Amino acid sequence: MKTAIFATKGYDKESFEKINANFGHELTFYEPKLEPDTAVLAHGYEAVCVFVNDQIDRATITQLAAGGTRIIATRSAGYNQIDLQAAEELGLAVVRVPAYSPNAVSEFTVGLILTLGRQIHRAYNRVRDNNFELDGLQGFELYNKTIGVFGTGRIGVSVLRNLSGFGARLLAYDIYRNPEAEALAEYIDDPVEMACQCDIMTLHLPLTPETHHIINADSIPLLKDGVFIVNTSRGALLDTIAVIEGLKSGKIGYLAIDVYEVESDLFFQDLSNEVITDDAFARLLTFPNVIVTGHQAFLTNRALQ
């Protein structure tokens, strides 16, 4: 099958070519994201392969259909970047990777909790400057903490499994109960009720109209003082402005995010010589109790395979 692969990096090309040796598809790699202005590159291709920050809206899909594309494959579990109604109307099939790197994301999630909770990132930077002072590096243990996992799909269950050895009280919320999660955690049917009990909240929900800005100016005051929020799922689960206010007031004590609600203008590119014009994102980077990573939780050798 003739396939155009968009938003590709070196690791994408390497992994696709290795796997494709067994199948013989005709692959063309493009660095730009798929969006209305680049959709013309896919003309004549039966399929396109896209990523999380591509813009597969009606305008893009209309161009794809006109060029003969019949399949949109997203190399992600989420698909909120794709206008499914437009795809259906124009006769394009949409496929995804529902079990995309659950262990990779869950291990990264736990790594963020441990790194920020024990100040490992700050200690690393100090030691590189020959500063071995311990003041300011006091952390906390997960033992006896209440940790809430919001979303108990494959990733959420993997997070629960990885956290089960720390001696923490584990809570879980999802509109659909998962038997695997029930064996690891106590389900709470009301997400607000669960959030109020959590010392640590980790989000593994899909982005839907119901979950958009689920952490917002109304919900943050209900949380425990000094709550630790982790988001390795979808950036728009958090209202960034409300979160910044929560950090400033101390209501949010720790924040670790691998996703950001308008990350498409930032992530997956080198901006080290550029001025960041997103004031909210720049403000997040000023807090000593915040870790931001560039949507890398999925990125392991096994996940790419």
CSV table of C-alpha atoms in Angstrom, one decimal:
chain,number,residue,atom,x,y,z
A,1,MET,CA,0.0,0.0,0.0
A,2,LYS,CA,1.2,3.5,-0.9
A,3,THR,CA,1.4,5.4,2.4
A,4,ALA,CA,2.4,9.0,3.3
A,5,ILE,CA,3.7,9.3,6.9
A,6,PHE,CA,3.5,12.7,8.4
A,7,ALA,CA,5.2,14.5,11.3
A,8,THR,CA,8.1,12.0,11.2
A,9,LYS,CA,11.3,12.0,13.2
A,10,GLY,CA,14.3,9.9,12.7
A,11,TYR,CA,13.1,7.3,15.2
A,12,ASP,CA,9.8,7.0,13.2
A,13,LYS,CA,11.6,6.4,9.9
A,14,GLU,CA,13.9,3.8,11.4
A,15,SER,CA,11.2,1.8,13.1
A,16,PHE,CA,8.8,1.9,10.1
A,17,GLU,CA,11.4,0.9,7.7
A,18,LYS,CA,12.5,-2.0,9.9
A,19,ILE,CA,8.9,-3.3,10.3
A,20,ASN,CA,8.1,-2.7,6.6
A,21,ALA,CA,10.8,-5.0,5.5
A,22,ASN,CA,8.3,-7.8,6.2
A,23,PHE,CA,5.4,-6.2,4.3
A,24,GLY,CA,6.8,-4.2,1.4
A,25,HIS,CA,4.5,-1.2,1.5
A,26,GLU,CA,5.6,1.9,-0.4
A,27,LEU,CA,6.3,4.5,2.4
A,28,THR,CA,7.0,8.2,2.0
A,29,PHE,CA,8.1,10.1,5.0
A,30,TYR,CA,7.3,13.8,5.5
A,31,GLU,CA,8.6,15.9,8.4
A,32,PRO,CA,5.7,18.5,8.3
A,33,LYS,CA,2.5,17.8,10.2
A,34,LEU,CA,-0.6,16.9,8.2
A,35,GLU,CA,-2.8,19.9,7.9
A,36,PRO,CA,-4.7,21.7,5.2
A,37,ASP,CA,-1.6,23.3,3.8
A,38,THR,CA,0.3,20.0,3.5
A,39,ALA,CA,-2.5,17.7,2.6
A,40,VAL,CA,-1.6,18.0,-1.1
A,41,LEU,CA,1.6,16.0,-0.3
A,42,ALA,CA,-0.7,13.0,0.2
A,43,HIS,CA,-2.4,13.1,-3.2
A,44,GLY,CA,-2.1,9.7,-4.9
A,45,TYR,CA,-1.5,7.9,-1.6
A,46,GLU,CA,-4.0,5.3,-0.5
A,47,ALA,CA,-3.3,5.9,3.2
A,48,VAL,CA,-1.8,8.5,5.5
A,49,CYS,CA,-0.2,7.9,8.9
A,50,VAL,CA,-0.5,10.8,11.3
A,51,PHE,CA,0.4,11.7,14.9
A,52,VAL,CA,-1.2,13.5,17.8
A,53,ASN,CA,-0.7,17.1,16.9
A,54,ASP,CA,-1.6,16.8,13.2
A,55,GLN,CA,-4.7,18.8,12.1
A,56,ILE,CA,-7.0,16.3,10.4
A,57,ASP,CA,-10.0,18.6,10.2
A,58,ARG,CA,-12.7,18.7,7.6
A,59,ALA,CA,-10.5,20.9,5.3
A,60,THR,CA,-7.7,18.4,5.5
A,61,ILE,CA,-9.9,15.4,5.0
A,62,THR,CA,-11.6,16.9,2.0
A,63,GLN,CA,-8.2,17.3,0.3
A,64,LEU,CA,-7.3,13.8,1.2
A,65,ALA,CA,-10.5,12.4,-0.3
A,66,ALA,CA,-10.0,14.4,-3.4
A,67,GLY,CA,-6.5,13.0,-3.8
A,68,GLY,CA,-7.6,9.4,-3.4
A,69,THR,CA,-6.7,8.7,0.2
A,70,ARG,CA,-9.0,6.1,1.8
A,71,ILE,CA,-7.3,5.3,5.2
A,72,ILE,CA,-6.2,7.6,8.0
A,73,ALA,CA,-4.0,5.7,10.5
A,74,THR,CA,-3.0,7.5,13.7
A,75,ARG,CA,0.0,6.2,15.5
A,76,SER,CA,-1.6,7.0,18.9
A,77,ALA,CA,-4.4,5.8,21.1
A,78,GLY,CA,-6.2,9.1,21.1
A,79,TYR,CA,-7.9,10.4,18.0
A,80,ASN,CA,-9.4,13.7,19.0
A,81,GLN,CA,-7.2,15.4,16.3
A,82,ILE,CA,-9.4,13.7,13.6
A,83,ASP,CA,-12.8,14.9,12.5
A,84,LEU,CA,-14.5,11.5,12.5
A,85,GLN,CA,-17.7,12.8,11.1
A,86,ALA,CA,-16.0,14.4,8.1
A,87,ALA,CA,-14.0,11.1,7.6
A,88,GLU,CA,-17.2,9.1,7.6
A,89,GLU,CA,-19.1,11.4,5.3
A,90,LEU,CA,-16.2,11.4,2.8
A,91,GLY,CA,-15.6,7.6,3.0
A,92,LEU,CA,-12.3,7.5,4.8
A,93,ALA,CA,-11.6,4.8,7.3
A,94,VAL,CA,-9.9,5.8,10.6
A,95,VAL,CA,-7.7,3.4,12.5
A,96,ARG,CA,-5.6,3.8,15.7
A,97,VAL,CA,-3.4,1.9,18.1
A,98,PRO,CA,-5.7,1.3,21.1
A,99,ALA,CA,-3.0,-0.5,23.2
A,100,TYR,CA,-0.3,2.0,22.3
A,101,SER,CA,2.6,1.7,24.7
A,102,PRO,CA,0.7,1.3,28.0
A,103,ASN,CA,3.7,0.2,29.9
A,104,ALA,CA,5.9,3.0,28.5
A,105,VAL,CA,3.4,5.7,29.6
A,106,SER,CA,2.7,4.1,32.9
A,107,GLU,CA,6.3,3.7,33.8
A,108,PHE,CA,7.0,7.3,32.8
A,109,THR,CA,4.1,8.4,34.9
A,110,VAL,CA,5.5,6.8,38.0
A,111,GLY,CA,8.9,8.2,37.1
A,112,LEU,CA,7.5,11.7,37.1
A,113,ILE,CA,5.9,11.1,40.5
A,114,LEU,CA,9.2,9.9,42.0
A,115,THR,CA,11.3,12.5,40.3
A,116,LEU,CA,9.3,15.5,41.5
A,117,GLY,CA,8.3,14.0,44.9
A,118,ARG,CA,12.0,13.3,45.8
A,119,GLN,CA,13.5,16.4,44.0
A,120,ILE,CA,15.7,14.2,41.9
A,121,HIS,CA,15.7,16.7,39.0
A,122,ARG,CA,17.0,19.5,41.3
A,123,ALA,CA,19.6,17.2,42.9
A,124,TYR,CA,20.9,16.2,39.5
A,125,ASN,CA,21.4,19.8,38.5
A,126,ARG,CA,23.0,20.7,41.8
A,127,VAL,CA,25.5,17.9,41.7
A,128,ARG,CA,26.6,18.9,38.1
A,129,ASP,CA,27.5,22.3,39.6
A,130,ASN,CA,29.4,20.6,42.4
A,131,ASN,CA,26.7,21.6,44.9
A,132,PHE,CA,26.1,18.8,47.3
A,133,GLU,CA,23.9,20.8,49.7
A,134,LEU,CA,20.7,19.0,50.8
A,135,ASP,CA,18.6,22.0,51.9
A,136,GLY,CA,15.6,22.2,49.7
A,137,LEU,CA,15.7,18.6,48.6
A,138,GLN,CA,13.4,17.2,51.2
A,139,GLY,CA,10.8,15.0,49.5
A,140,PHE,CA,8.0,12.7,50.6
A,141,GLU,CA,7.3,9.0,50.5
A,142,LEU,CA,4.5,7.3,48.6
A,143,TYR,CA,3.8,5.0,51.6
A,144,ASN,CA,0.4,5.7,53.1
A,145,LYS,CA,-0.4,8.4,50.5
A,146,THR,CA,-3.7,8.3,48.7
A,147,ILE,CA,-3.2,8.1,45.0
A,148,GLY,CA,-6.1,8.4,42.6
A,149,VAL,CA,-5.9,7.1,39.0
A,150,PHE,CA,-8.5,8.8,36.8
A,151,GLY,CA,-9.1,6.5,33.8
A,152,THR,CA,-8.6,2.7,34.1
A,153,GLY,CA,-8.0,1.6,30.6
A,154,ARG,CA,-4.8,-0.2,29.7
A,155,ILE,CA,-2.5,2.7,30.8
A,156,GLY,CA,-4.5,3.4,34.0
A,157,VAL,CA,-4.4,-0.3,35.0
A,158,SER,CA,-0.7,-0.4,34.3
A,159,VAL,CA,-0.1,2.6,36.5
A,160,LEU,CA,-2.1,1.0,39.3
A,161,ARG,CA,0.0,-2.2,38.9
A,162,ASN,CA,3.2,-0.2,39.0
A,163,LEU,CA,2.1,1.7,42.1
A,164,SER,CA,0.8,-1.3,44.0
A,165,GLY,CA,4.2,-2.0,45.6
A,166,PHE,CA,4.6,1.4,47.3
A,167,GLY,CA,2.2,0.8,50.2
A,168,ALA,CA,-0.1,3.6,49.1
A,169,ARG,CA,-3.9,3.7,49.2
A,170,LEU,CA,-5.0,3.4,45.6
A,171,LEU,CA,-8.3,4.8,44.3
A,172,ALA,CA,-9.7,4.5,40.8
A,173,TYR,CA,-12.3,6.3,38.7
A,174,ASP,CA,-13.8,5.4,35.3
A,175,ILE,CA,-17.3,5.4,33.8
A,176,TYR,CA,-16.5,1.8,32.9
A,177,ARG,CA,-15.2,-0.4,35.7
A,178,ASN,CA,-12.2,-2.6,34.7
A,179,PRO,CA,-11.9,-6.0,36.6
A,180,GLU,CA,-8.1,-5.7,36.6
A,181,ALA,CA,-8.3,-2.3,38.2
A,182,GLU,CA,-10.9,-3.6,40.8
A,183,ALA,CA,-8.3,-6.1,42.0
A,184,LEU,CA,-5.7,-3.3,42.5
A,185,ALA,CA,-7.7,-0.3,43.8
A,186,GLU,CA,-10.9,0.9,45.4
A,187,TYR,CA,-13.3,2.3,42.8
A,188,ILE,CA,-15.0,5.6,43.6
A,189,ASP,CA,-18.0,6.4,41.4
A,190,ASP,CA,-17.9,10.2,41.8
A,191,PRO,CA,-14.7,11.8,40.3
A,192,VAL,CA,-15.1,14.9,42.5
A,193,GLU,CA,-15.5,12.7,45.7
A,194,MET,CA,-12.3,10.8,44.7
A,195,ALA,CA,-10.4,13.9,43.8
A,196,CYS,CA,-11.1,15.4,47.2
A,197,GLN,CA,-9.4,12.4,48.9
A,198,CYS,CA,-6.2,12.3,46.8
A,199,ASP,CA,-2.7,13.4,47.8
A,200,ILE,CA,-1.7,12.5,44.2
A,201,MET,CA,-3.9,12.5,41.1
A,202,THR,CA,-2.8,11.0,37.8
A,203,LEU,CA,-4.9,11.5,34.7
A,204,HIS,CA,-5.4,8.8,32.1
A,205,LEU,CA,-8.7,9.9,30.5
A,206,PRO,CA,-9.5,10.4,26.9
A,207,LEU,CA,-10.2,14.0,25.8
A,208,THR,CA,-14.0,14.4,25.3
A,209,PRO,CA,-16.4,17.3,25.8
A,210,GLU,CA,-17.0,15.9,29.3
A,211,THR,CA,-13.4,15.7,30.3
A,212,HIS,CA,-12.2,18.9,28.7
A,213,HIS,CA,-10.7,21.1,31.5
A,214,ILE,CA,-11.8,18.6,34.1
A,215,ILE,CA,-9.2,20.3,36.3
A,216,ASN,CA,-10.4,23.9,36.4
A,217,ALA,CA,-11.1,26.9,38.5
A,218,ASP,CA,-14.1,25.3,40.1
A,219,SER,CA,-12.6,21.9,40.8
A,220,ILE,CA,-9.2,23.0,42.1
A,221,PRO,CA,-10.5,24.6,45.3
A,222,LEU,CA,-12.1,21.3,46.2
A,223,LEU,CA,-8.8,19.4,46.2
A,224,LYS,CA,-6.5,18.7,49.1
A,225,ASP,CA,-4.1,21.5,49.9
A,226,GLY,CA,-0.7,20.8,48.2
A,227,VAL,CA,-2.2,18.2,45.9
A,228,PHE,CA,0.1,16.6,43.3
A,229,ILE,CA,-1.3,16.5,39.8
A,230,VAL,CA,0.2,14.3,37.0
A,231,ASN,CA,-1.0,14.4,33.4
A,232,THR,CA,0.5,12.1,30.8
A,233,SER,CA,-2.8,11.8,28.8
A,234,ARG,CA,-4.2,14.8,27.0
A,235,GLY,CA,-3.2,18.4,27.6
A,236,ALA,CA,-6.6,19.9,27.5
A,237,LEU,CA,-7.7,17.9,30.6
A,238,LEU,CA,-6.2,20.8,32.5
A,239,ASP,CA,-7.2,24.4,32.3
A,240,THR,CA,-3.7,25.8,32.3
A,241,ILE,CA,-4.6,29.3,33.6
A,242,ALA,CA,-6.5,27.8,36.5
A,243,VAL,CA,-3.7,25.4,37.3
A,244,ILE,CA,-1.2,28.3,37.3
A,245,GLU,CA,-3.4,30.1,39.8
A,246,GLY,CA,-3.5,26.9,41.9
A,247,LEU,CA,0.2,26.7,41.9
A,248,LYS,CA,0.6,30.4,42.9
A,249,SER,CA,-1.8,29.9,45.8
A,250,GLY,CA,-0.2,26.7,47.0
A,251,LYS,CA,-3.4,24.7,46.5
A,252,ILE,CA,-1.5,22.7,43.9
A,253,GLY,CA,1.8,21.6,45.5
A,254,TYR,CA,3.3,19.7,42.6
A,255,LEU,CA,2.6,19.4,38.9
A,256,ALA,CA,4.1,17.0,36.4
A,257,ILE,CA,2.9,17.1,32.8
A,258,ASP,CA,4.0,15.4,29.6
A,259,VAL,CA,1.3,17.0,27.6
A,260,TYR,CA,0.0,20.6,27.1
A,261,GLU,CA,-3.3,21.8,25.8
A,262,VAL,CA,-1.7,23.9,22.9
A,263,GLU,CA,1.4,21.8,22.5
A,264,SER,CA,1.2,21.6,18.8
A,265,ASP,CA,3.0,24.9,18.5
A,266,LEU,CA,5.8,23.7,20.8
A,267,PHE,CA,6.5,20.0,21.1
A,268,PHE,CA,8.4,17.8,18.7
A,269,GLN,CA,10.7,20.6,17.6
A,270,ASP,CA,13.9,22.3,18.7
A,271,LEU,CA,13.0,25.8,19.9
A,272,SER,CA,16.1,26.3,22.0
A,273,ASN,CA,17.0,29.4,20.0
A,274,GLU,CA,13.5,30.8,19.9
A,275,VAL,CA,11.4,33.0,22.2
A,276,ILE,CA,8.5,31.1,23.7
A,277,THR,CA,5.5,33.4,23.0
A,278,ASP,CA,3.0,31.2,24.9
A,279,ASP,CA,2.9,33.1,28.2
A,280,ALA,CA,1.0,30.4,30.1
A,281,PHE,CA,3.5,27.8,29.1
A,282,ALA,CA,6.5,30.0,29.9
A,283,ARG,CA,4.9,30.7,33.3
A,284,LEU,CA,4.7,27.0,34.1
A,285,LEU,CA,8.4,26.6,33.5
A,286,THR,CA,9.2,29.2,36.3
A,287,PHE,CA,7.8,27.1,39.1
A,288,PRO,CA,10.3,25.0,41.0
A,289,ASN,CA,7.6,22.4,41.8
A,290,VAL,CA,6.7,21.8,38.2
A,291,ILE,CA,8.1,19.3,35.7
A,292,VAL,CA,7.2,19.6,32.1
A,293,THR,CA,8.4,17.1,29.5
A,294,GLY,CA,7.7,17.2,25.8
A,295,HIS,CA,5.2,14.4,25.2
A,296,GLN,CA,7.8,11.7,25.4
A,297,ALA,CA,6.1,9.2,27.7
A,298,PHE,CA,5.3,6.9,24.8
A,299,LEU,CA,8.9,6.9,23.5
A,300,THR,CA,10.5,3.5,24.1
A,301,ASN,CA,12.1,1.0,21.7
A,302,ARG,CA,9.3,-1.5,22.4
A,303,ALA,CA,6.5,1.1,21.8
A,304,LEU,CA,7.9,2.1,18.4
A,305,GLN,CA,8.1,-1.5,17.4
